[in-house]
PDB file of C-alpha atoms in Angstrom:
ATOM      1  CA  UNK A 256      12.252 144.455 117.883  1.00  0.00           C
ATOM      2  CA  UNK A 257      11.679 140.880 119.124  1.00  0.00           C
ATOM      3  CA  UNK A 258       8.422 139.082 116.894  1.00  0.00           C
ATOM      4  CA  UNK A 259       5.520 137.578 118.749  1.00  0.00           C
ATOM      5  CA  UNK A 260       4.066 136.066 115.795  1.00  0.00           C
ATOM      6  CA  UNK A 261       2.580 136.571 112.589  1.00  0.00           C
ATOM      7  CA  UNK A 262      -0.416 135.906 110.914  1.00  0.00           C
ATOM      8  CA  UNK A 263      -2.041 136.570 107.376  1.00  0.00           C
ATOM      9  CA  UNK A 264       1.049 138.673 106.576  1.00  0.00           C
ATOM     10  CA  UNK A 265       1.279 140.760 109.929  1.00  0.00           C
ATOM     11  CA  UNK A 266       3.803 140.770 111.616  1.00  0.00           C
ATOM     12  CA  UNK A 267       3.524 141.581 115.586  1.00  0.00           C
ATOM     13  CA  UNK A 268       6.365 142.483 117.593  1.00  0.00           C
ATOM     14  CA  UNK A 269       6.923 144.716 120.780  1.00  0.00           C
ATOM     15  CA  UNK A 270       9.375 147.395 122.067  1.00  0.00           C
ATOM     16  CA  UNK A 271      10.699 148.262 124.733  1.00  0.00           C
ATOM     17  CA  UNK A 272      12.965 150.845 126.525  1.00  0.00           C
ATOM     18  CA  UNK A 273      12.516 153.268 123.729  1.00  0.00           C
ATOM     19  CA  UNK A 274      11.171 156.882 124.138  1.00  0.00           C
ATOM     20  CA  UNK A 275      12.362 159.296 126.310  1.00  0.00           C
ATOM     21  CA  UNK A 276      11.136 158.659 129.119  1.00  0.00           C
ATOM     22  CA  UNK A 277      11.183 155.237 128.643  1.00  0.00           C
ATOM     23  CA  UNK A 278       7.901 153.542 128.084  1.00  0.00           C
ATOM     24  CA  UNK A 279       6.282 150.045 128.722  1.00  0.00           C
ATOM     25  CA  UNK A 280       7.061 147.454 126.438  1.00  0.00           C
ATOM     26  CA  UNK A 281       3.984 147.471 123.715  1.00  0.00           C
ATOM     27  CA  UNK A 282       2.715 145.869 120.702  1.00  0.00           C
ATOM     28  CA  UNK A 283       3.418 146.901 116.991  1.00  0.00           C
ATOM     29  CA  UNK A 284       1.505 145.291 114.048  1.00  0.00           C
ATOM     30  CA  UNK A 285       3.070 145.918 110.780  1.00  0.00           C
ATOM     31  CA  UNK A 286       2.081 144.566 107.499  1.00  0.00           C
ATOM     32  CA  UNK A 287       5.027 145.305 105.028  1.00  0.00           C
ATOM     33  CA  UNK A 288       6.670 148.511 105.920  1.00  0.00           C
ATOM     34  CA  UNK A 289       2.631 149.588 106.800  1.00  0.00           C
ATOM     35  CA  UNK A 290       1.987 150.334 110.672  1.00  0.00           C
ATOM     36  CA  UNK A 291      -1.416 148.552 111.095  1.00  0.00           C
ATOM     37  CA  UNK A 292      -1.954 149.209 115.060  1.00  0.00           C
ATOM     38  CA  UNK A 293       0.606 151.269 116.807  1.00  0.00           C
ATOM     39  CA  UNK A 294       0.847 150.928 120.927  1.00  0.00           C
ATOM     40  CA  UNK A 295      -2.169 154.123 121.227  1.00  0.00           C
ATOM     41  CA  UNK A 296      -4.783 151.286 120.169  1.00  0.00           C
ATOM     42  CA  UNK A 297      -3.268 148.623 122.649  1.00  0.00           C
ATOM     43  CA  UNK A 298      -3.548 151.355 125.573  1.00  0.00           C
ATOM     44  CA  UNK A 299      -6.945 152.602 124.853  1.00  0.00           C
ATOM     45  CA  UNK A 300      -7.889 149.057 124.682  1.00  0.00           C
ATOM     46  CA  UNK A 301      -6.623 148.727 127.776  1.00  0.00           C
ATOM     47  CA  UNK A 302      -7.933 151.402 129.754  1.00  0.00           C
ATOM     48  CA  UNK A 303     -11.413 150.680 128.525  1.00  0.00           C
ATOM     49  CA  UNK A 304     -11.164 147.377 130.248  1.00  0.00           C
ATOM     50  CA  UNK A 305      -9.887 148.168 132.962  1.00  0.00           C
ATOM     51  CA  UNK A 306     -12.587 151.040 133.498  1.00  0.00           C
ATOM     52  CA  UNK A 307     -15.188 147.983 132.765  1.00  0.00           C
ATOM     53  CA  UNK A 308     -13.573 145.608 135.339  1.00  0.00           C
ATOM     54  CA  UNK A 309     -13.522 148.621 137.541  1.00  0.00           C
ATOM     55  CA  UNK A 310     -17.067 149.395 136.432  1.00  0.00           C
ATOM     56  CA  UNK A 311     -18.417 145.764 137.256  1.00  0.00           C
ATOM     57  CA  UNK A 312     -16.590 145.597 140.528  1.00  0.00           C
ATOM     58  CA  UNK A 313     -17.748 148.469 141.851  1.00  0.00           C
ATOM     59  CA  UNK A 314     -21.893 146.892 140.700  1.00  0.00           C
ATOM     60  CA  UNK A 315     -20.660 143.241 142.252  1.00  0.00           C
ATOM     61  CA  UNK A 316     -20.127 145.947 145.577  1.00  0.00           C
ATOM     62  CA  UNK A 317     -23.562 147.366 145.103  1.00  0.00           C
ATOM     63  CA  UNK A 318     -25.405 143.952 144.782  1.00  0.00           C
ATOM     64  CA  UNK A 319     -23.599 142.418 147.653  1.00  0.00           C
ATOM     65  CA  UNK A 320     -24.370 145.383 149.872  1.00  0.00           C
ATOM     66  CA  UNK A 321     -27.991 145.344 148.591  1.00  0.00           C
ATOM     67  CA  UNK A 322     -28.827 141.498 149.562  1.00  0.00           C
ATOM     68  CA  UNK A 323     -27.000 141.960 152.797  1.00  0.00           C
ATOM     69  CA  UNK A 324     -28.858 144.735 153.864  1.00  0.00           C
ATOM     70  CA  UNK A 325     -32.033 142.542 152.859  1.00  0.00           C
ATOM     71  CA  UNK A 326     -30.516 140.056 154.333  1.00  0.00           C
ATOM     72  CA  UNK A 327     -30.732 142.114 157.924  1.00  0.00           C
ATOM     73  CA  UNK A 328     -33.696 142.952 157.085  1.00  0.00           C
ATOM     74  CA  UNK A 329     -35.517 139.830 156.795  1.00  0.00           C
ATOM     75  CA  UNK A 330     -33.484 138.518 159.840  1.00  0.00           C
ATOM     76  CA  UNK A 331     -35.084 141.723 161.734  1.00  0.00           C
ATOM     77  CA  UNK A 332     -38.544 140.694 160.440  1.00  0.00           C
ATOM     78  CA  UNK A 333     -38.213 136.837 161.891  1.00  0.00           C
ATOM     79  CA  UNK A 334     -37.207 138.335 165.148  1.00  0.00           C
ATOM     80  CA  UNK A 335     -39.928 140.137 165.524  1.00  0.00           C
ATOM     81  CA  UNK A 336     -42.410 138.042 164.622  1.00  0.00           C
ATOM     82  CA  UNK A 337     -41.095 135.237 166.984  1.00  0.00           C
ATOM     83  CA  UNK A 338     -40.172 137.636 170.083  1.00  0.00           C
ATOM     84  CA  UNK A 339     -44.061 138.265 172.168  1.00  0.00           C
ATOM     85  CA  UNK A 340     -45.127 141.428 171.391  1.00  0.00           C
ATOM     86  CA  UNK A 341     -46.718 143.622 175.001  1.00  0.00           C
ATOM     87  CA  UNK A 342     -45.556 140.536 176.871  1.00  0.00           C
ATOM     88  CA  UNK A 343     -43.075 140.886 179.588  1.00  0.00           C
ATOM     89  CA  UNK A 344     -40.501 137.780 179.098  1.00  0.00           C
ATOM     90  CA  UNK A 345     -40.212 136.045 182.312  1.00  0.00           C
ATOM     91  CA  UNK A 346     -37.363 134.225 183.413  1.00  0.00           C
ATOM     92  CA  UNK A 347     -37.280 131.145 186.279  1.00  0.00           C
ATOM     93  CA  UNK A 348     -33.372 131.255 186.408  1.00  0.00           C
ATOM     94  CA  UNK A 349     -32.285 131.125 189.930  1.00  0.00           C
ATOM     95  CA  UNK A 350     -35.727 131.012 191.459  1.00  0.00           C
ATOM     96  CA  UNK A 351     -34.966 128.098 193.101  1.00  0.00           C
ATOM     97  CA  UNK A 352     -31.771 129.140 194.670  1.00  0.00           C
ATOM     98  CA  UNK A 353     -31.593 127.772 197.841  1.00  0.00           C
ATOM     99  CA  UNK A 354     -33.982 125.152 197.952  1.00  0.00           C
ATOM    100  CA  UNK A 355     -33.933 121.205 197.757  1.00  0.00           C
ATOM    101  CA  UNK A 356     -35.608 119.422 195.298  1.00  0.00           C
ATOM    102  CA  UNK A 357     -36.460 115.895 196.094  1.00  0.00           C
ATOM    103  CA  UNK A 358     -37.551 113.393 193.965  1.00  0.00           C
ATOM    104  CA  UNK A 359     -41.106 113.355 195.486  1.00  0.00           C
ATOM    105  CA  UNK A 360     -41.490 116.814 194.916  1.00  0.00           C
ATOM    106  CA  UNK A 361     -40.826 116.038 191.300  1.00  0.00           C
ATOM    107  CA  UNK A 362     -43.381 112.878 190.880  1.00  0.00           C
ATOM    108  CA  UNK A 363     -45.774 115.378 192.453  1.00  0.00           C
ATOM    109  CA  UNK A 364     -45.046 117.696 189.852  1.00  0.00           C
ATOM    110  CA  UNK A 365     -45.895 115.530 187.321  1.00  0.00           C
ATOM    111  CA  UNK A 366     -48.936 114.131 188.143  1.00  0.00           C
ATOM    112  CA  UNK A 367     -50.203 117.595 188.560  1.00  0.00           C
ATOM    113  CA  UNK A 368     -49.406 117.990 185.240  1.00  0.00           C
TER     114      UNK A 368
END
């Protein structure tokens, strides 16, 4: 069993390919011949934070779904306010079609303006 390192008299190491089935490799911490933290501590440890990362993903989801809905929401209300409301939009496109605008007709136009 290959030793990670040790500190205040601990001595962490790892195994691997041992049970039957096999297992992961884990972490041991012994001090003496005294098994401080066997591999069930390492794996709980593990679980719980991967259930918080899972946790916090899954509210980083909820609050990006949130502001984008609000996000529609307030584009919606701009529309609104800047489209007329009971007013039929009118278009000029193509009302001309046809006809030839000089330039007189145009310094006419503007002076009547």
């Amino acid at each position: 069993m290959p030793k990670i390192f040790e500190w205040k008299g601990c001595r962490f190491h790892f195994f691997s390919n041992e049970g039957e089935p096999l297992e992961s490799i884990h972490i041991h911490v012994r001090k003496g011949q005294t098994e401080l933290i066997e591999k069930d501590f390492f794996e709980k440890r593990i679980n719980t934070m991967k259930q918080e990362l899972l946790n916090d993903t899954v509210g980083i989801l909820h609050r990006i779904e949130t502001i984008e809905r609000e996000v529609k929401d307030l584009k919606l209300s701009v529309l609104k306010k800047l489209t007329p409301t009971g007013k039929k939009v009118i278009s000029l496109k193509g009302i001309l079609k046809g006809i030839d605008v000089t330039d007189k007709d145009i310094a006419s136009a503007k002076k009547s303006l």
